[in-house]
mmCIF file of C-alpha atoms in Angstrom:
data_model
loop_
_atom_site.group_PDB
_atom_site.id
_atom_site.type_symbol
_atom_site.label_atom_id
_atom_site.label_comp_id
_atom_site.label_asym_id
_atom_site.label_seq_id
_atom_site.Cartn_x
_atom_site.Cartn_y
_atom_site.Cartn_z
ATOM 1 C CA UNK H 1 -23.013 10.049 4.051
ATOM 2 C CA UNK H 2 -21.327 11.110 0.796
ATOM 3 C CA UNK H 3 -17.694 12.078 0.401
ATOM 4 C CA UNK H 4 -18.733 15.733 -0.077
ATOM 5 C CA UNK H 5 -20.311 15.614 3.381
ATOM 6 C CA UNK H 6 -17.020 14.462 4.891
ATOM 7 C CA UNK H 7 -15.010 17.150 3.080
ATOM 8 C CA UNK H 8 -15.884 20.822 2.889
ATOM 9 C CA UNK H 9 -16.838 21.915 -0.626
ATOM 10 C CA UNK H 10 -13.661 24.020 -0.758
ATOM 11 C CA UNK H 11 -11.508 21.019 0.197
ATOM 12 C CA UNK H 12 -13.264 18.821 -2.353
ATOM 13 C CA UNK H 13 -12.790 21.388 -5.115
ATOM 14 C CA UNK H 14 -9.102 21.820 -4.293
ATOM 15 C CA UNK H 15 -8.537 18.059 -4.235
ATOM 16 C CA UNK H 16 -10.369 17.704 -7.556
ATOM 17 C CA UNK H 17 -7.936 20.244 -9.021
ATOM 18 C CA UNK H 18 -4.976 18.322 -7.587
ATOM 19 C CA UNK H 19 -6.292 15.049 -9.023
ATOM 20 C CA UNK H 20 -6.838 16.612 -12.463
ATOM 21 C CA UNK H 21 -3.284 17.988 -12.483
ATOM 22 C CA UNK H 22 -1.787 14.715 -11.271
ATOM 23 C CA UNK H 23 -3.701 12.802 -13.945
ATOM 24 C CA UNK H 24 -1.652 14.933 -16.373
ATOM 25 C CA UNK H 25 1.575 14.081 -14.509
ATOM 26 C CA UNK H 26 1.912 17.601 -13.072
ATOM 27 C CA UNK H 27 3.634 17.771 -9.682
ATOM 28 C CA UNK H 28 1.976 19.386 -6.696
ATOM 29 C CA UNK H 29 3.727 22.324 -5.080
ATOM 30 C CA UNK H 30 5.576 21.719 -1.822
ATOM 31 C CA UNK H 31 2.875 23.714 -0.020
ATOM 32 C CA UNK H 32 0.132 21.559 -1.538
ATOM 33 C CA UNK H 33 1.984 18.351 -0.603
ATOM 34 C CA UNK H 34 2.162 19.565 2.994
ATOM 35 C CA UNK H 35 -1.600 20.229 3.080
ATOM 36 C CA UNK H 36 -2.351 16.899 1.391
ATOM 37 C CA UNK H 37 -0.236 14.957 3.886
ATOM 38 C CA UNK H 38 -1.953 16.742 6.771
ATOM 39 C CA UNK H 39 -5.394 15.818 5.403
ATOM 40 C CA UNK H 40 -4.377 12.187 4.858
ATOM 41 C CA UNK H 41 -2.948 11.919 8.380
ATOM 42 C CA UNK H 42 -6.280 13.098 9.807
ATOM 43 C CA UNK H 43 -8.065 10.355 7.875
ATOM 44 C CA UNK H 44 -5.552 7.554 8.441
ATOM 45 C CA UNK H 45 -5.141 8.046 12.183
ATOM 46 C CA UNK H 46 -8.813 7.088 12.615
ATOM 47 C CA UNK H 47 -8.386 3.809 10.690
ATOM 48 C CA UNK H 48 -7.525 0.572 12.517
ATOM 49 C CA UNK H 49 -4.350 -1.399 11.783
ATOM 50 C CA UNK H 50 -6.475 -3.853 9.785
ATOM 51 C CA UNK H 51 -8.870 -1.689 7.804
ATOM 52 C CA UNK H 52 -12.223 -3.188 6.722
ATOM 53 C CA UNK H 53 -13.036 -2.992 3.006
ATOM 54 C CA UNK H 54 -16.301 -3.760 1.194
ATOM 55 C CA UNK H 55 -16.789 -5.381 -2.202
ATOM 56 C CA UNK H 56 -16.693 -4.661 -5.057
ATOM 57 C CA UNK H 57 -13.082 -3.490 -4.890
ATOM 58 C CA UNK H 58 -10.131 -3.397 -7.285
ATOM 59 C CA UNK H 59 -6.966 -4.598 -5.528
ATOM 60 C CA UNK H 60 -3.659 -3.061 -6.629
ATOM 61 C CA UNK H 61 -0.290 -4.627 -5.798
ATOM 62 C CA UNK H 62 3.181 -3.050 -6.011
ATOM 63 C CA UNK H 63 3.356 -0.110 -8.428
ATOM 64 C CA UNK H 64 6.847 1.201 -7.525
ATOM 65 C CA UNK H 65 6.688 4.644 -9.069
ATOM 66 C CA UNK H 66 5.366 3.405 -12.404
ATOM 67 C CA UNK H 67 2.920 6.258 -12.843
ATOM 68 C CA UNK H 68 1.956 5.407 -16.423
ATOM 69 C CA UNK H 69 0.999 1.878 -15.400
ATOM 70 C CA UNK H 70 -1.251 3.347 -12.695
ATOM 71 C CA UNK H 71 -2.879 5.589 -15.313
ATOM 72 C CA UNK H 72 -3.405 2.546 -17.546
ATOM 73 C CA UNK H 73 -4.977 0.718 -14.592
ATOM 74 C CA UNK H 74 -7.426 3.602 -14.122
ATOM 75 C CA UNK H 75 -8.328 3.418 -17.824
ATOM 76 C CA UNK H 76 -9.104 -0.283 -17.506
ATOM 77 C CA UNK H 77 -10.729 -0.408 -14.053
ATOM 78 C CA UNK H 78 -12.107 3.120 -13.824
ATOM 79 C CA UNK H 79 -11.157 5.538 -11.086
ATOM 80 C CA UNK H 80 -12.641 6.640 -7.768
ATOM 81 C CA UNK H 81 -15.400 7.297 -6.868
ATOM 82 C CA UNK H 82 -16.857 4.976 -9.529
ATOM 83 C CA UNK H 83 -14.394 2.207 -8.639
ATOM 84 C CA UNK H 84 -13.316 1.305 -5.099
ATOM 85 C CA UNK H 85 -9.585 0.657 -4.682
ATOM 86 C CA UNK H 86 -7.384 -1.211 -2.234
ATOM 87 C CA UNK H 87 -3.692 -0.395 -2.704
ATOM 88 C CA UNK H 88 -1.360 -2.907 -1.035
ATOM 89 C CA UNK H 89 1.671 -0.622 -0.665
ATOM 90 C CA UNK H 90 5.028 -0.064 -2.385
ATOM 91 C CA UNK H 91 3.947 3.125 -4.139
ATOM 92 C CA UNK H 92 7.496 4.441 -4.431
ATOM 93 C CA UNK H 93 11.105 3.509 -5.324
ATOM 94 C CA UNK H 94 12.652 1.953 -8.425
ATOM 95 C CA UNK H 95 10.300 3.548 -10.982
ATOM 96 C CA UNK H 96 10.962 7.037 -12.386
ATOM 97 C CA UNK H 97 7.730 8.649 -11.184
ATOM 98 C CA UNK H 98 7.510 7.802 -7.483
ATOM 99 C CA UNK H 99 6.629 11.393 -6.584
ATOM 100 C CA UNK H 100 3.698 11.614 -8.997
ATOM 101 C CA UNK H 101 2.531 8.087 -8.181
ATOM 102 C CA UNK H 102 2.365 8.554 -4.424
ATOM 103 C CA UNK H 103 0.769 11.987 -4.846
ATOM 104 C CA UNK H 104 -2.107 10.685 -7.001
ATOM 105 C CA UNK H 105 -2.732 7.820 -4.567
ATOM 106 C CA UNK H 106 -2.765 10.211 -1.589
ATOM 107 C CA UNK H 107 -4.967 12.742 -3.399
ATOM 108 C CA UNK H 108 -7.519 10.040 -4.218
ATOM 109 C CA UNK H 109 -7.433 8.844 -0.601
ATOM 110 C CA UNK H 110 -7.996 12.367 0.703
ATOM 111 C CA UNK H 111 -10.814 13.043 -1.775
ATOM 112 C CA UNK H 112 -12.586 9.667 -1.439
ATOM 113 C CA UNK H 113 -11.549 8.269 1.964
ATOM 114 C CA UNK H 114 -14.307 5.626 2.058
ATOM 115 C CA UNK H 115 -13.647 4.406 -1.488
ATOM 116 C CA UNK H 116 -9.846 4.283 -1.503
ATOM 117 C CA UNK H 117 -7.934 2.162 1.015
ATOM 118 C CA UNK H 118 -4.150 2.410 1.224
ATOM 119 C CA UNK H 119 -1.872 0.264 3.385
ATOM 120 C CA UNK H 120 1.844 0.255 4.091
ATOM 121 C CA UNK H 121 4.451 -1.683 2.136
ATOM 122 C CA UNK H 122 8.060 -2.309 3.062
ATOM 123 C CA UNK H 123 9.117 0.583 0.790
ATOM 124 C CA UNK H 124 6.981 3.050 2.768
ATOM 125 C CA UNK H 125 9.991 3.585 5.007
ATOM 126 C CA UNK H 126 12.565 6.329 5.533
ATOM 127 C CA UNK H 127 15.461 3.918 5.380
ATOM 128 C CA UNK H 128 14.387 2.005 2.262
ATOM 129 C CA UNK H 129 13.431 5.135 0.282
ATOM 130 C CA UNK H 130 16.888 6.621 0.860
ATOM 131 C CA UNK H 131 18.412 3.608 -0.917
ATOM 132 C CA UNK H 132 15.957 2.758 -3.712
ATOM 133 C CA UNK H 133 15.175 6.097 -5.321
ATOM 134 C CA UNK H 134 12.329 8.080 -3.745
ATOM 135 C CA UNK H 135 14.630 10.316 -1.687
ATOM 136 C CA UNK H 136 16.832 11.133 -4.686
ATOM 137 C CA UNK H 137 13.783 11.734 -6.887
ATOM 138 C CA UNK H 138 12.361 14.234 -4.382
ATOM 139 C CA UNK H 139 15.698 16.083 -4.325
ATOM 140 C CA UNK H 140 15.812 16.136 -8.119
ATOM 141 C CA UNK H 141 12.229 17.350 -8.592
ATOM 142 C CA UNK H 142 11.941 19.772 -5.667
ATOM 143 C CA UNK H 143 15.528 20.775 -4.899
ATOM 144 C CA UNK H 144 15.177 19.862 -1.201
ATOM 145 C CA UNK H 145 14.263 16.841 0.916
ATOM 146 C CA UNK H 146 11.191 18.563 2.386
ATOM 147 C CA UNK H 147 8.640 16.630 0.316
ATOM 148 C CA UNK H 148 10.417 13.351 1.068
ATOM 149 C CA UNK H 149 10.192 14.130 4.798
ATOM 150 C CA UNK H 150 6.505 15.073 4.629
ATOM 151 C CA UNK H 151 5.557 11.923 2.745
ATOM 152 C CA UNK H 152 7.686 9.519 4.783
ATOM 153 C CA UNK H 153 6.270 11.032 7.994
ATOM 154 C CA UNK H 154 2.822 10.279 6.563
ATOM 155 C CA UNK H 155 3.865 6.668 5.875
ATOM 156 C CA UNK H 156 3.914 6.072 9.656
ATOM 157 C CA UNK H 157 0.119 6.557 9.638
ATOM 158 C CA UNK H 158 -0.663 3.903 7.017
ATOM 159 C CA UNK H 159 -2.607 0.821 8.189
ATOM 160 C CA UNK H 160 -0.733 -2.486 8.210
ATOM 161 C CA UNK H 161 -3.344 -4.563 6.366
ATOM 162 C CA UNK H 162 -6.919 -4.645 5.131
ATOM 163 C CA UNK H 163 -9.681 -7.227 5.400
ATOM 164 C CA UNK H 164 -12.210 -7.517 2.580
ATOM 165 C CA UNK H 165 -15.745 -8.490 3.658
ATOM 166 C CA UNK H 166 -14.239 -10.224 6.728
ATOM 167 C CA UNK H 167 -13.059 -12.975 4.367
ATOM 168 C CA UNK H 168 -9.854 -11.915 2.588
ATOM 169 C CA UNK H 169 -6.849 -10.851 4.656
ATOM 170 C CA UNK H 170 -4.669 -8.398 2.742
ATOM 171 C CA UNK H 171 -1.249 -7.462 4.147
ATOM 172 C CA UNK H 172 1.485 -6.070 1.920
ATOM 173 C CA UNK H 173 3.671 -9.151 2.328
ATOM 174 C CA UNK H 174 2.718 -11.929 4.704
ATOM 175 C CA UNK H 175 2.291 -13.389 8.152
ATOM 176 C CA UNK H 176 4.229 -13.283 11.414
ATOM 177 C CA UNK H 177 4.963 -15.964 14.021
ATOM 178 C CA UNK H 178 4.001 -13.348 16.617
ATOM 179 C CA UNK H 179 0.515 -12.744 15.207
ATOM 180 C CA UNK H 180 -2.118 -15.482 15.281
ATOM 181 C CA UNK H 181 -5.249 -13.365 14.935
ATOM 182 C CA UNK H 182 -6.519 -10.194 13.288
ATOM 183 C CA UNK H 183 -7.082 -8.751 16.766
ATOM 184 C CA UNK H 184 -3.382 -9.341 17.560
ATOM 185 C CA UNK H 185 -2.539 -7.127 14.579
ATOM 186 C CA UNK H 186 -5.003 -4.434 15.644
ATOM 187 C CA UNK H 187 -3.240 -4.232 19.019
ATOM 188 C CA UNK H 188 0.146 -3.293 17.497
ATOM 189 C CA UNK H 189 1.423 0.278 17.789
ATOM 190 C CA UNK H 190 1.982 1.219 14.134
ATOM 191 C CA UNK H 191 2.769 4.933 14.188
ATOM 192 C CA UNK H 192 6.530 4.641 13.716
ATOM 193 C CA UNK H 193 9.242 3.805 11.209
ATOM 194 C CA UNK H 194 9.106 0.164 10.100
ATOM 195 C CA UNK H 195 11.157 -1.803 12.683
ATOM 196 C CA UNK H 196 14.005 -4.076 11.579
ATOM 197 C CA UNK H 197 12.293 -7.069 13.184
ATOM 198 C CA UNK H 198 9.112 -8.078 14.969
ATOM 199 C CA UNK H 199 5.461 -8.525 13.985
ATOM 200 C CA UNK H 200 4.997 -5.188 12.190
ATOM 201 C CA UNK H 201 8.124 -5.817 10.140
ATOM 202 C CA UNK H 202 6.946 -9.342 9.280
ATOM 203 C CA UNK H 203 3.631 -8.141 7.810
ATOM 204 C CA UNK H 204 5.603 -5.945 5.399
ATOM 205 C CA UNK H 205 8.442 -8.362 4.534
ATOM 206 C CA UNK H 206 7.462 -12.065 4.784
ATOM 207 C CA UNK H 207 6.882 -14.424 1.827
ATOM 208 C CA UNK H 208 5.001 -17.712 1.312
ATOM 209 C CA UNK H 209 7.276 -20.685 0.659
ATOM 210 C CA UNK H 210 7.042 -24.322 -0.427
ATOM 211 C CA UNK H 211 8.688 -25.436 2.812
ATOM 212 C CA UNK H 212 6.362 -25.942 5.803
ATOM 213 C CA UNK H 213 6.524 -23.882 8.963
ATOM 214 C CA UNK H 214 8.556 -20.745 9.489
ATOM 215 C CA UNK H 215 11.941 -20.100 7.917
ATOM 216 C CA UNK H 216 14.526 -17.333 7.792
ATOM 217 C CA UNK H 217 13.851 -14.985 4.895
ATOM 218 C CA UNK H 218 16.597 -14.505 2.296
ATOM 219 C CA UNK H 219 15.537 -10.837 2.241
ATOM 220 C CA UNK H 220 17.110 -10.301 5.657
ATOM 221 C CA UNK H 221 13.791 -9.221 7.204
ATOM 222 C CA UNK H 222 10.570 -11.082 7.898
ATOM 223 C CA UNK H 223 10.124 -14.840 7.487
ATOM 224 C CA UNK H 224 9.130 -17.450 4.961
ATOM 225 C CA UNK H 225 5.934 -19.315 5.859
ATOM 226 C CA UNK H 226 4.548 -22.605 4.603
ATOM 227 C CA UNK H 227 1.127 -23.782 3.517
ATOM 228 C CA UNK H 228 0.487 -25.153 7.002
ATOM 229 C CA UNK H 229 0.966 -21.654 8.436
ATOM 230 C CA UNK H 230 -1.323 -20.051 5.830
ATOM 231 C CA UNK H 231 -4.061 -22.626 6.395
ATOM 232 C CA UNK H 232 -3.854 -22.300 10.181
ATOM 233 C CA UNK H 233 -4.134 -18.490 9.995
ATOM 234 C CA UNK H 234 -7.092 -18.572 7.601
ATOM 235 C CA UNK H 235 -8.841 -21.249 9.694
ATOM 236 C CA UNK H 236 -8.255 -19.442 13.002
ATOM 237 C CA UNK H 237 -9.590 -16.156 11.612
ATOM 238 C CA UNK H 238 -12.472 -17.540 9.537
ATOM 239 C CA UNK H 239 -10.932 -16.360 6.267
ATOM 240 C CA UNK H 240 -11.220 -17.668 2.706
ATOM 241 C CA UNK H 241 -7.660 -16.781 1.707
ATOM 242 C CA UNK H 242 -4.785 -14.294 1.986
ATOM 243 C CA UNK H 243 -4.177 -11.727 -0.756
ATOM 244 C CA UNK H 244 -0.774 -10.023 -0.742
ATOM 245 C CA UNK H 245 1.748 -8.240 -2.971
ATOM 246 C CA UNK H 246 5.529 -7.872 -2.378
ATOM 247 C CA UNK H 247 6.781 -10.306 -5.046
ATOM 248 C CA UNK H 248 7.101 -9.999 -8.822
ATOM 249 C CA UNK H 249 4.698 -12.356 -10.598
ATOM 250 C CA UNK H 250 4.805 -12.176 -14.375
ATOM 251 C CA UNK H 251 1.101 -12.779 -15.018
ATOM 252 C CA UNK H 252 0.003 -10.134 -12.510
ATOM 253 C CA UNK H 253 -1.238 -12.715 -10.000
ATOM 254 C CA UNK H 254 -0.190 -16.140 -8.743
ATOM 255 C CA UNK H 255 -1.930 -18.648 -6.450
ATOM 256 C CA UNK H 256 0.149 -20.712 -4.011
ATOM 257 C CA UNK H 257 -0.473 -22.904 -0.957
ATOM 258 C CA UNK H 258 -3.308 -24.695 -2.782
ATOM 259 C CA UNK H 259 -5.482 -21.617 -2.889
ATOM 260 C CA UNK H 260 -4.674 -20.228 0.566
ATOM 261 C CA UNK H 261 -2.537 -17.342 -0.760
ATOM 262 C CA UNK H 262 -2.629 -15.199 -3.903
ATOM 263 C CA UNK H 263 0.093 -12.701 -4.836
ATOM 264 C CA UNK H 264 -0.863 -9.670 -6.956
ATOM 265 C CA UNK H 265 1.662 -7.438 -8.712
ATOM 266 C CA UNK H 266 0.645 -4.301 -10.601
ATOM 267 C CA UNK H 267 3.850 -2.956 -12.196
ATOM 268 C CA UNK H 268 3.728 -4.958 -15.454
ATOM 269 C CA UNK H 269 6.805 -3.385 -17.054
ATOM 270 C CA UNK H 270 8.681 -3.617 -13.752
ATOM 271 C CA UNK H 271 11.829 -1.461 -13.741
ATOM 272 C CA UNK H 272 11.356 -1.195 -17.516
ATOM 273 C CA UNK H 273 12.617 -4.763 -17.958
ATOM 274 C CA UNK H 274 9.887 -6.131 -20.208
ATOM 275 C CA UNK H 275 10.298 -4.348 -23.515
#
């Protein structure tokens, strides 16, 4: 079944218009954001906590409001529906174009729900976005917090991870001592603000570490986990490796834990620090 069969022709045409405008960095109206969030909620609430993804797929790490980097990515990789995408979260905060960035990602998800997969990062949170820029950007660009509220309400619907071809486990950040299997993750209740602690929090905050076992995270949320933990999780779940985002890696990707974990990062000029 094609995407046009899933959407009415009127919906598809309207979303195509939104996508064309957003590709030119033109904001959606508040009314259009409300309708877009409603459409995305309808799609996302049917998706499991760990959403299955087929190859070929282009995996995108943190973009943090760096709209022009996302546009450059589309130039290189192509865009939906010709290219399938898996976005690993952290669409907003820090960059100057969080509003436009999250809107283009949501519009592509709504238009091509089977070709675009989006999961939740630790910045897809009411609390974090009030500190790191998205809230203030919404106020500046719309004059009210209405768009911020609509979008952060939608964030509660985002899946917690994806699994590519039943072989690559893709959370935003990492693992949790409370979650040994993919089915454990699928049993979590995700439709809420990111908790300060617990398994859902860990998936969005934890980091791989050189030290074995579990450790307290210097971030103040989640854990550090060693190669032994990564290898046990991949073995238990019949996986090849774990692909995650959440950390700045200068080359765009970095393998650790002897090939058990790869970090991808997609904001190359992160916070405009690199020239």
